[in-house]
């Protein structure tokens, strides 16, 4: 008889932790360690072509994709840095 692993869903989903990196641009400081940024949300998505698709995903309304960090160990979360759209539109209006 076949037995299904209780955590089989982990092979079909990737955990993404979305962090707000807007202050890096507001203060023009070097990047902080990933776990120092405020977490906006956590989402689960299909891992197929995730490296390529991350910039296209709308993970948090009002924020734009900036960068991502691929996990070193399979099963660990991906980190995605996003920037407030308001900061970008505000700087465009001033310049």
CSV table of C-alpha atoms in Angstrom, one decimal:
chain,number,residue,atom,x,y,z
A,1,UNK,CA,0.0,0.0,0.0
A,2,UNK,CA,1.3,3.5,-0.9
A,3,UNK,CA,1.7,6.0,1.8
A,4,UNK,CA,1.6,9.7,1.2
A,5,UNK,CA,4.0,11.9,3.0
A,6,UNK,CA,2.2,14.4,5.3
A,7,UNK,CA,4.3,17.3,4.0
A,8,UNK,CA,4.1,16.5,0.3
A,9,UNK,CA,2.6,20.0,-0.4
A,10,UNK,CA,6.1,21.4,0.4
A,11,UNK,CA,7.4,20.1,-2.9
A,12,UNK,CA,4.7,22.0,-4.8
A,13,UNK,CA,4.9,25.4,-3.1
A,14,UNK,CA,7.7,27.8,-2.3
A,15,UNK,CA,7.5,30.2,0.7
A,16,UNK,CA,8.3,33.8,-0.1
A,17,UNK,CA,8.9,36.4,2.6
A,18,UNK,CA,8.3,39.9,1.2
A,19,UNK,CA,10.4,42.6,2.9
A,20,UNK,CA,10.1,46.4,2.5
A,21,UNK,CA,13.5,47.9,1.4
A,22,UNK,CA,12.1,51.4,0.7
A,23,UNK,CA,14.2,53.0,3.3
A,24,UNK,CA,17.4,51.9,1.5
A,25,UNK,CA,16.3,54.3,-1.3
A,26,UNK,CA,14.9,57.0,1.0
A,27,UNK,CA,18.1,57.3,3.1
A,28,UNK,CA,20.6,56.1,0.3
A,29,UNK,CA,22.2,53.7,2.7
A,30,UNK,CA,23.9,50.4,1.8
A,31,UNK,CA,21.6,47.3,2.1
A,32,UNK,CA,20.9,45.7,5.5
A,33,UNK,CA,21.0,42.0,6.3
A,34,UNK,CA,17.9,40.4,4.9
A,35,UNK,CA,16.3,39.6,8.2
A,36,UNK,CA,16.6,43.2,9.4
A,37,UNK,CA,14.0,44.5,7.0
A,38,UNK,CA,10.3,44.8,8.0
A,39,UNK,CA,8.3,41.9,6.7
A,40,UNK,CA,5.2,42.9,4.7
A,41,UNK,CA,3.7,39.5,4.1
A,42,UNK,CA,4.5,35.9,3.5
A,43,UNK,CA,3.1,34.1,0.4
A,44,UNK,CA,3.2,30.6,-1.0
A,45,UNK,CA,3.6,30.2,-4.8
A,46,UNK,CA,4.4,27.4,-7.3
A,47,UNK,CA,8.2,27.1,-7.5
A,48,UNK,CA,8.4,26.5,-11.3
A,49,UNK,CA,10.6,29.1,-12.9
A,50,UNK,CA,10.4,31.2,-9.8
A,51,UNK,CA,13.7,33.0,-10.4
A,52,UNK,CA,12.3,34.3,-13.7
A,53,UNK,CA,8.7,34.9,-12.5
A,54,UNK,CA,9.4,36.9,-9.3
A,55,UNK,CA,9.7,40.3,-11.0
A,56,UNK,CA,6.3,39.7,-12.7
A,57,UNK,CA,4.4,38.7,-9.6
A,58,UNK,CA,2.4,41.4,-7.8
A,59,UNK,CA,3.2,40.2,-4.2
A,60,UNK,CA,2.1,43.3,-2.3
A,61,UNK,CA,-0.2,46.0,-3.6
A,62,UNK,CA,1.5,49.4,-3.9
A,63,UNK,CA,5.0,47.9,-4.0
A,64,UNK,CA,7.4,47.1,-6.9
A,65,UNK,CA,9.9,44.3,-7.1
A,66,UNK,CA,13.5,45.2,-6.4
A,67,UNK,CA,15.5,42.0,-5.7
A,68,UNK,CA,15.3,38.5,-4.4
A,69,UNK,CA,17.5,36.1,-2.5
A,70,UNK,CA,17.3,32.4,-3.5
A,71,UNK,CA,17.5,30.0,-0.5
A,72,UNK,CA,20.7,28.2,0.1
A,73,UNK,CA,18.9,25.1,1.3
A,74,UNK,CA,15.9,23.6,-0.5
A,75,UNK,CA,12.7,24.2,1.5
A,76,UNK,CA,14.0,27.4,3.1
A,77,UNK,CA,12.1,30.6,2.2
A,78,UNK,CA,12.9,33.0,-0.6
A,79,UNK,CA,13.3,36.6,0.3
A,80,UNK,CA,12.0,39.3,-2.0
A,81,UNK,CA,12.7,43.0,-1.5
A,82,UNK,CA,10.1,45.5,-2.6
A,83,UNK,CA,10.0,49.3,-2.9
A,84,UNK,CA,7.0,51.5,-2.2
A,85,UNK,CA,5.5,52.7,-5.5
A,86,UNK,CA,4.8,56.0,-3.7
A,87,UNK,CA,8.5,56.7,-3.2
A,88,UNK,CA,9.1,56.3,-6.9
A,89,UNK,CA,6.2,58.4,-8.0
A,90,UNK,CA,7.1,61.0,-5.4
A,91,UNK,CA,10.7,61.3,-6.6
A,92,UNK,CA,9.5,61.4,-10.3
A,93,UNK,CA,7.2,64.3,-9.5
A,94,UNK,CA,10.1,66.2,-7.7
A,95,UNK,CA,12.6,65.6,-10.5
